GROMACS .gro file of C-alpha atoms in nm:
model
  370
    1MET     CA    1   7.554   8.031   3.775
    2ALA     CA    2   7.843   8.043   4.030
    3GLU     CA    3   7.641   8.245   4.275
    4VAL     CA    4   7.745   8.263   4.643
    5ILE     CA    5   7.493   8.341   4.912
    6LEU     CA    6   7.539   8.378   5.288
    7LYS     CA    7   7.226   8.377   5.501
    8ASN     CA    8   7.243   8.482   5.864
    9VAL     CA    9   7.595   8.335   5.890
   10ARG     CA   10   7.747   8.346   6.242
   11LYS     CA   11   8.080   8.227   6.367
   12VAL     CA   12   8.158   8.191   6.739
   13PHE     CA   13   8.503   8.069   6.856
   14ASP     CA   14   8.587   7.933   7.202
   15ARG     CA   15   8.502   8.150   7.510
   16ASP     CA   16   8.210   8.302   7.319
   17VAL     CA   17   8.425   8.516   7.086
   18VAL     CA   18   8.187   8.626   6.809
   19ALA     CA   19   8.397   8.657   6.487
   20VAL     CA   20   8.114   8.699   6.244
   21ASP     CA   21   7.757   8.798   6.340
   22ASP     CA   22   7.456   8.765   6.119
   23ALA     CA   23   7.632   8.810   5.783
   24ASN     CA   24   7.397   8.829   5.481
   25ILE     CA   25   7.569   8.866   5.144
   26GLU     CA   26   7.453   8.775   4.797
   27ILE     CA   27   7.730   8.753   4.537
   28LYS     CA   28   7.616   8.727   4.176
   29ASP     CA   29   7.764   8.508   3.909
   30GLN     CA   30   8.090   8.671   3.763
   31GLU     CA   31   8.079   8.949   4.023
   32PHE     CA   32   8.395   9.074   4.199
   33VAL     CA   33   8.307   9.143   4.562
   34VAL     CA   34   8.555   9.285   4.816
   35LEU     CA   35   8.530   9.230   5.192
   36VAL     CA   36   8.711   9.519   5.356
   37GLY     CA   37   8.763   9.631   5.714
   38PRO     CA   38   9.030   9.665   5.987
   39SER     CA   39   9.217   9.368   6.136
   40GLY     CA   40   8.993   9.146   6.345
   41CYS     CA   41   8.667   9.255   6.178
   42GLY     CA   42   8.575   8.903   6.063
   43LYS     CA   43   8.645   8.934   5.688
   44SER     CA   44   8.899   8.650   5.661
   45THR     CA   45   8.684   8.425   5.885
   46THR     CA   46   8.392   8.492   5.645
   47LEU     CA   47   8.605   8.396   5.347
   48ARG     CA   48   8.733   8.080   5.523
   49MET     CA   49   8.373   7.979   5.599
   50VAL     CA   50   8.291   8.003   5.229
   51ALA     CA   51   8.599   7.790   5.151
   52GLY     CA   52   8.504   7.534   5.417
   53LEU     CA   53   8.819   7.594   5.626
   54GLU     CA   54   8.609   7.718   5.916
   55GLU     CA   55   8.276   7.561   6.027
   56VAL     CA   56   7.968   7.773   6.035
   57THR     CA   57   7.825   7.809   6.391
   58SER     CA   58   7.483   7.898   6.246
   59GLY     CA   59   7.335   8.019   5.917
   60GLU     CA   60   7.361   7.887   5.567
   61ILE     CA   61   7.607   7.916   5.275
   62TYR     CA   62   7.508   7.841   4.920
   63ILE     CA   63   7.738   7.799   4.618
   64GLU     CA   64   7.564   7.771   4.281
   65GLY     CA   65   7.233   7.714   4.464
   66LYS     CA   66   7.369   7.420   4.673
   67LEU     CA   67   7.390   7.430   5.051
   68VAL     CA   68   7.756   7.369   5.132
   69ASN     CA   69   7.769   7.390   5.513
   70ASP     CA   70   7.859   7.019   5.549
   71ILE     CA   71   8.052   6.983   5.224
   72PRO     CA   72   8.437   6.954   5.265
   73PRO     CA   73   8.653   7.221   5.095
   74LYS     CA   74   8.779   6.984   4.818
   75ASP     CA   75   8.420   6.929   4.701
   76ARG     CA   76   8.310   7.293   4.691
   77ASP     CA   77   8.477   7.363   4.354
   78ILE     CA   78   8.655   7.679   4.483
   79ALA     CA   79   9.014   7.790   4.465
   80MET     CA   80   9.184   8.010   4.726
   81VAL     CA   81   9.486   8.235   4.699
   82PHE     CA   82   9.653   8.293   5.037
   83GLN     CA   83   9.843   8.586   5.179
   84ASN     CA   84  10.163   8.379   5.217
   85TYR     CA   85  10.137   8.211   4.868
   86ALA     CA   86  10.157   7.858   5.026
   87LEU     CA   87  10.382   7.722   4.755
   88TYR     CA   88  10.568   7.390   4.793
   89PRO     CA   89  10.942   7.489   4.816
   90HIS     CA   90  11.074   7.154   4.679
   91MET     CA   91  10.861   7.173   4.365
   92THR     CA   92  10.910   7.375   4.049
   93VAL     CA   93  10.657   7.633   3.940
   94TYR     CA   94  10.514   7.384   3.688
   95GLN     CA   95  10.482   7.116   3.963
   96ASN     CA   96  10.322   7.358   4.202
   97MET     CA   97  10.056   7.456   3.948
   98ALA     CA   98   9.995   7.100   3.836
   99PHE     CA   99   9.985   6.943   4.183
  100GLY     CA  100   9.616   6.996   4.249
  101LEU     CA  101   9.513   6.850   3.911
  102LYS     CA  102   9.739   6.546   3.968
  103LEU     CA  103   9.561   6.475   4.291
  104ARG     CA  104   9.234   6.483   4.102
  105LYS     CA  105   9.385   6.238   3.849
  106TYR     CA  106   9.343   6.458   3.548
  107PRO     CA  107   9.508   6.320   3.223
  108LYS     CA  108   9.875   6.428   3.187
  109GLU     CA  109   9.805   6.604   2.855
  110GLU     CA  110   9.514   6.812   3.003
  111ILE     CA  111   9.731   6.908   3.301
  112ASP     CA  112  10.008   7.028   3.072
  113ASP     CA  113   9.756   7.230   2.859
  114ARG     CA  114   9.599   7.395   3.165
  115VAL     CA  115   9.935   7.480   3.327
  116ARG     CA  116  10.074   7.635   3.015
  117GLU     CA  117   9.756   7.825   2.938
  118ALA     CA  118   9.758   7.976   3.294
  119ALA     CA  119  10.131   8.054   3.263
  120ASP     CA  120  10.057   8.238   2.936
  121ILE     CA  121   9.777   8.436   3.092
  122LEU     CA  122  10.001   8.541   3.381
  123GLY     CA  123  10.323   8.592   3.177
  124ILE     CA  124  10.526   8.335   3.373
  125GLN     CA  125  10.609   8.084   3.098
  126GLU     CA  126  10.989   8.136   3.151
  127LEU     CA  127  10.951   8.055   3.525
  128LEU     CA  128  10.799   7.709   3.496
  129GLU     CA  129  11.121   7.525   3.576
  130ARG     CA  130  11.227   7.747   3.870
  131LYS     CA  131  11.159   7.674   4.237
  132PRO     CA  132  10.988   7.930   4.466
  133LYS     CA  133  11.313   8.037   4.633
  134ALA     CA  134  11.439   8.169   4.295
  135LEU     CA  135  11.130   8.389   4.249
  136SER     CA  136  11.049   8.743   4.360
  137GLY     CA  137  10.741   8.819   4.570
  138GLY     CA  138  10.542   8.927   4.270
  139GLN     CA  139  10.641   8.615   4.072
  140ARG     CA  140  10.539   8.389   4.365
  141GLN     CA  141  10.205   8.565   4.379
  142ARG     CA  142  10.151   8.503   4.009
  143VAL     CA  143  10.233   8.132   4.063
  144ALA     CA  144   9.978   8.118   4.353
  145VAL     CA  145   9.715   8.274   4.123
  146GLY     CA  146   9.815   8.040   3.838
  147ARG     CA  147   9.764   7.738   4.065
  148ALA     CA  148   9.408   7.867   4.125
  149ILE     CA  149   9.344   7.935   3.759
  150VAL     CA  150   9.430   7.578   3.638
  151ARG     CA  151   9.157   7.437   3.860
  152LYS     CA  152   8.892   7.640   3.662
  153PRO     CA  153   8.681   7.670   3.978
  154LYS     CA  154   8.334   7.812   4.017
  155VAL     CA  155   8.462   8.069   4.271
  156PHE     CA  156   8.800   8.230   4.332
  157LEU     CA  157   8.875   8.338   4.693
  158PHE     CA  158   9.160   8.586   4.763
  159ASP     CA  159   9.276   8.637   5.123
  160GLU     CA  160   9.484   8.956   5.133
  161PRO     CA  161   9.708   8.833   4.841
  162LEU     CA  162   9.896   9.161   4.793
  163SER     CA  163   9.985   9.259   5.156
  164ASN     CA  164  10.338   9.114   5.131
  165LEU     CA  165  10.434   9.311   4.818
  166ASP     CA  166  10.589   9.655   4.796
  167ALA     CA  167  10.368   9.957   4.707
  168LYS     CA  168  10.463   9.967   4.333
  169LEU     CA  169  10.408   9.596   4.283
  170ARG     CA  170  10.077   9.607   4.475
  171VAL     CA  171   9.948   9.864   4.219
  172GLN     CA  172  10.062   9.649   3.931
  173MET     CA  173   9.909   9.324   4.074
  174ARG     CA  174   9.578   9.508   4.148
  175THR     CA  175   9.554   9.578   3.777
  176GLU     CA  176   9.651   9.225   3.683
  177ILE     CA  177   9.391   9.063   3.907
  178SER     CA  178   9.121   9.301   3.775
  179LYS     CA  179   9.216   9.212   3.417
  180LEU     CA  180   9.209   8.847   3.512
  181HIS     CA  181   8.857   8.880   3.649
  182THR     CA  182   8.741   9.027   3.317
  183ARG     CA  183   8.919   8.761   3.111
  184LEU     CA  184   8.799   8.456   3.313
  185GLU     CA  185   8.449   8.593   3.369
  186ALA     CA  186   8.467   8.433   3.716
  187THR     CA  187   8.305   8.498   4.048
  188MET     CA  188   8.566   8.640   4.290
  189ILE     CA  189   8.565   8.720   4.655
  190TYR     CA  190   8.856   8.932   4.772
  191VAL     CA  191   8.948   9.011   5.129
  192THR     CA  192   9.168   9.311   5.216
  193HIS     CA  193   9.224   9.575   5.487
  194ASP     CA  194   9.335   9.825   5.223
  195GLN     CA  195   9.043  10.054   5.122
  196THR     CA  196   9.230  10.161   4.804
  197GLU     CA  197   9.232   9.803   4.681
  198ALA     CA  198   8.864   9.776   4.766
  199MET     CA  199   8.771  10.095   4.582
  200THR     CA  200   8.974  10.018   4.269
  201MET     CA  201   8.897   9.645   4.225
  202GLY     CA  202   8.548   9.562   4.346
  203ASP     CA  203   8.218   9.571   4.165
  204ARG     CA  204   8.071   9.583   4.515
  205ILE     CA  205   8.229   9.635   4.859
  206VAL     CA  206   8.122   9.485   5.190
  207VAL     CA  207   8.251   9.693   5.478
  208MET     CA  208   8.284   9.505   5.806
  209LYS     CA  209   8.353   9.605   6.163
  210ASP     CA  210   8.353   9.385   6.482
  211GLY     CA  211   8.209   9.091   6.293
  212ARG     CA  212   7.911   9.284   6.151
  213ILE     CA  213   7.842   9.419   5.801
  214GLN     CA  214   7.826   9.798   5.810
  215GLN     CA  215   7.736   9.858   5.440
  216ASN     CA  216   7.718   9.658   5.121
  217ASP     CA  217   7.728   9.873   4.811
  218THR     CA  218   7.917   9.989   4.497
  219PRO     CA  219   8.244  10.175   4.555
  220LEU     CA  220   8.114  10.520   4.450
  221HIS     CA  221   7.793  10.488   4.651
  222LEU     CA  222   7.989  10.390   4.958
  223TYR     CA  223   8.213  10.694   4.906
  224ASN     CA  224   7.937  10.943   4.841
  225HIS     CA  225   7.666  10.801   5.074
  226PRO     CA  226   7.824  10.629   5.371
  227ALA     CA  227   7.570  10.471   5.599
  228ASN     CA  228   7.754  10.561   5.918
  229GLN     CA  229   8.059  10.738   6.055
  230PHE     CA  230   8.272  10.426   6.050
  231VAL     CA  231   8.220  10.367   5.676
  232ALA     CA  232   8.275  10.737   5.611
  233GLY     CA  233   8.605  10.733   5.791
  234PHE     CA  234   8.725  10.403   5.651
  235ILE     CA  235   8.658  10.472   5.288
  236GLY     CA  236   8.875  10.750   5.148
  237SER     CA  237   9.241  10.853   5.186
  238PRO     CA  238   9.324  11.062   5.377
  239SER     CA  239   9.017  10.973   5.589
  240MET     CA  240   8.721  11.206   5.637
  241ASN     CA  241   8.747  11.486   5.886
  242PHE     CA  242   8.502  11.481   6.176
  243ILE     CA  243   8.405  11.778   6.386
  244GLU     CA  244   8.168  11.751   6.681
  245GLY     CA  245   7.932  12.031   6.781
  246ARG     CA  246   7.577  12.140   6.838
  247LEU     CA  247   7.344  12.217   6.546
  248ALA     CA  248   7.127  12.529   6.578
  249VAL     CA  249   6.869  12.682   6.340
  250ASP     CA  250   6.991  13.014   6.193
  251GLY     CA  251   6.749  13.174   5.951
  252ASP     CA  252   6.811  13.043   5.597
  253GLY     CA  253   7.071  12.789   5.708
  254LEU     CA  254   7.224  12.619   6.016
  255ARG     CA  255   7.494  12.714   6.261
  256PHE     CA  256   7.742  12.456   6.379
  257ASP     CA  257   7.975  12.446   6.678
  258GLU     CA  258   7.766  12.698   6.875
  259GLY     CA  259   7.770  12.955   6.599
  260LYS     CA  260   8.148  12.949   6.527
  261ILE     CA  261   8.086  12.791   6.183
  262SER     CA  262   7.792  12.910   5.962
  263LEU     CA  263   7.648  12.656   5.719
  264PRO     CA  264   7.430  12.796   5.438
  265LEU     CA  265   7.304  12.447   5.356
  266PRO     CA  266   7.167  12.334   5.023
  267GLN     CA  267   6.790  12.287   5.020
  268GLN     CA  268   6.810  11.906   5.016
  269MET     CA  269   6.998  11.901   5.348
  270LYS     CA  270   6.772  12.138   5.547
  271GLY     CA  271   6.480  11.895   5.580
  272PRO     CA  272   6.677  11.593   5.716
  273LEU     CA  273   6.874  11.807   5.958
  274ALA     CA  274   6.603  12.040   6.082
  275GLY     CA  275   6.475  11.778   6.329
  276HIS     CA  276   6.817  11.764   6.491
  277ALA     CA  277   6.839  12.130   6.591
  278ASP     CA  278   7.001  12.190   6.929
  279GLN     CA  279   7.139  11.835   6.929
  280GLU     CA  280   7.503  11.720   6.948
  281ILE     CA  281   7.602  11.586   6.601
  282THR     CA  282   7.917  11.520   6.402
  283LEU     CA  283   8.002  11.704   6.079
  284GLY     CA  284   8.207  11.511   5.822
  285ILE     CA  285   8.412  11.680   5.547
  286ARG     CA  286   8.639  11.491   5.307
  287PRO     CA  287   8.993  11.647   5.266
  288GLU     CA  288   8.938  11.671   4.886
  289ASP     CA  289   8.627  11.885   4.946
  290ILE     CA  290   8.836  12.160   5.110
  291HIS     CA  291   9.010  12.392   4.865
  292ASP     CA  292   9.229  12.697   4.819
  293PRO     CA  293   8.965  12.961   4.723
  294ASP     CA  294   9.189  13.079   4.439
  295THR     CA  295   9.156  12.738   4.263
  296MET     CA  296   8.777  12.709   4.295
  297GLY     CA  297   8.561  12.725   3.987
  298ARG     CA  298   8.244  12.925   3.960
  299GLY     CA  299   7.900  12.793   4.071
  300VAL     CA  300   8.036  12.582   4.355
  301ASP     CA  301   7.849  12.623   4.689
  302THR     CA  302   8.116  12.677   4.949
  303ILE     CA  303   8.169  12.827   5.301
  304THR     CA  304   8.493  12.974   5.419
  305ILE     CA  305   8.682  12.844   5.718
  306GLU     CA  306   8.978  13.023   5.883
  307ALA     CA  307   9.248  12.790   6.008
  308GLN     CA  308   9.616  12.772   6.099
  309VAL     CA  309   9.859  12.538   5.923
  310GLU     CA  310  10.029  12.282   6.154
  311VAL     CA  311  10.191  12.045   5.903
  312VAL     CA  312  10.251  12.064   5.526
  313GLU     CA  313  10.292  11.735   5.326
  314PRO     CA  314  10.380  11.792   4.956
  315MET     CA  315  10.276  11.495   4.745
  316GLY     CA  316  10.380  11.627   4.404
  317ASN     CA  317  10.046  11.676   4.231
  318GLU     CA  318   9.871  11.779   4.554
  319VAL     CA  319   9.941  11.897   4.907
  320PHE     CA  320   9.803  11.771   5.241
  321LEU     CA  321   9.750  12.045   5.492
  322TYR     CA  322   9.703  11.955   5.858
  323LEU     CA  323   9.514  12.244   6.021
  324THR     CA  324   9.350  12.364   6.336
  325THR     CA  325   9.057  12.597   6.387
  326GLY     CA  326   8.953  12.659   6.742
  327LYS     CA  327   8.958  12.314   6.918
  328SER     CA  328   8.913  12.127   6.593
  329THR     CA  329   9.185  11.966   6.369
  330PHE     CA  330   9.135  11.857   6.013
  331VAL     CA  331   9.316  11.772   5.687
  332ALA     CA  332   9.279  11.953   5.355
  333ARG     CA  333   9.382  11.807   5.020
  334VAL     CA  334   9.468  12.108   4.800
  335ASP     CA  335   9.641  12.192   4.470
  336PRO     CA  336  10.014  12.273   4.496
  337ILE     CA  337   9.965  12.625   4.345
  338HIS     CA  338   9.999  12.822   4.668
  339VAL     CA  339  10.172  12.611   4.942
  340PRO     CA  340  10.146  12.787   5.276
  341GLU     CA  341  10.407  12.769   5.550
  342VAL     CA  342  10.369  12.603   5.886
  343GLY     CA  343  10.207  12.849   6.135
  344GLN     CA  344  10.053  13.053   5.859
  345PRO     CA  345   9.677  13.142   5.888
  346VAL     CA  346   9.480  13.044   5.578
  347ASN     CA  347   9.122  13.083   5.438
  348LEU     CA  348   8.981  12.765   5.288
  349ALA     CA  349   8.669  12.700   5.085
  350VAL     CA  350   8.458  12.398   5.190
  351GLU     CA  351   8.212  12.241   4.943
  352ILE     CA  352   7.919  12.231   5.182
  353GLY     CA  353   7.701  12.040   4.940
  354LYS     CA  354   7.933  11.742   4.993
  355ALA     CA  355   7.920  11.755   5.371
  356HIS     CA  356   7.808  11.457   5.585
  357PHE     CA  357   7.629  11.466   5.917
  358PHE     CA  358   7.616  11.186   6.176
  359ASP     CA  359   7.428  11.124   6.502
  360LYS     CA  360   7.681  11.165   6.783
  361ASP     CA  361   7.550  10.860   6.974
  362THR     CA  362   7.451  10.606   6.705
  363GLN     CA  363   7.701  10.738   6.451
  364GLU     CA  364   7.441  10.675   6.177
  365SER     CA  365   7.417  10.918   5.885
  366LEU     CA  366   7.149  11.185   5.936
  367LEU     CA  367   7.115  11.224   5.553
  368GLY     CA  368   7.065  10.853   5.493
  369SER     CA  369   7.278  10.628   5.266
  370GLN     CA  370   7.057  10.651   4.956
   0.00000   0.00000   0.00000
């Protein structure tokens, strides 16, 4: 079982810079786990500690049940794919892929079999005699992945491998890596700052901020039940709208923003929020939960918000509207059936059952993450 476990892992650099603080992650055999977060959150440092490229300040890392804190990278049976590909420019594709096996003194026939098998999996058979300078970015990335595949390691580590590719090629390579995971049945840990990559590729996502894990969950659960305001804003594109105000009890529902917005809340929300009446909180609404009322189906619990259009962004199959209402600004993601003009007042339907509420001070979810 190629299981990877991090227990209370901490990394402190010089001058008491805490890069990773008390990381606890359990990655199951054959699982694809994505570490995601903004630049400087500690995700790449965490990956490098698993690889053995960074020493652990405190805590324990286990691979296949074995404590690896003091084991050098070459003996951990892992393979890492870097952001910059790290190919040898003077070697051919074949030589790049074979180099690690030659260092480990594998028989020539086995090296040839492994290289050609990996090239077949990745569709780069015709590139084996080329050198890296004659390859496109996507081809170089495939070679870097192929070099990892020939090792047949217990764990694959990916450090932002698609960040140097153009948008179309990134989408293609996302699919290729996901298919590769299924075919190899391997344990994979993938680092990215792109939440779209995280949502589409991972069996599980670990969201990090300032060296600490904010939430560790499946993609859909992260999206629907964020533990705090940071996770809510980071997962989803465009990001969630946040509106600050005071919550007040109002008969059968709640009033928000000192009565300017009335919220006839579903029953399951009333209990958790009732204890926060007359307190400053933050309301979160995703852009895709704000609709043109004319496109809404029946039986959907909504409230109506009046707003003024500031910017219109046509995306083809949808339109992003940037709006203001009072002192608040927000984004709506609507169907391109009735596209308003800039400056035009509009009425929008908000699916209140999908709203999120956060403590203004702690930024923790008031509805919980379950």
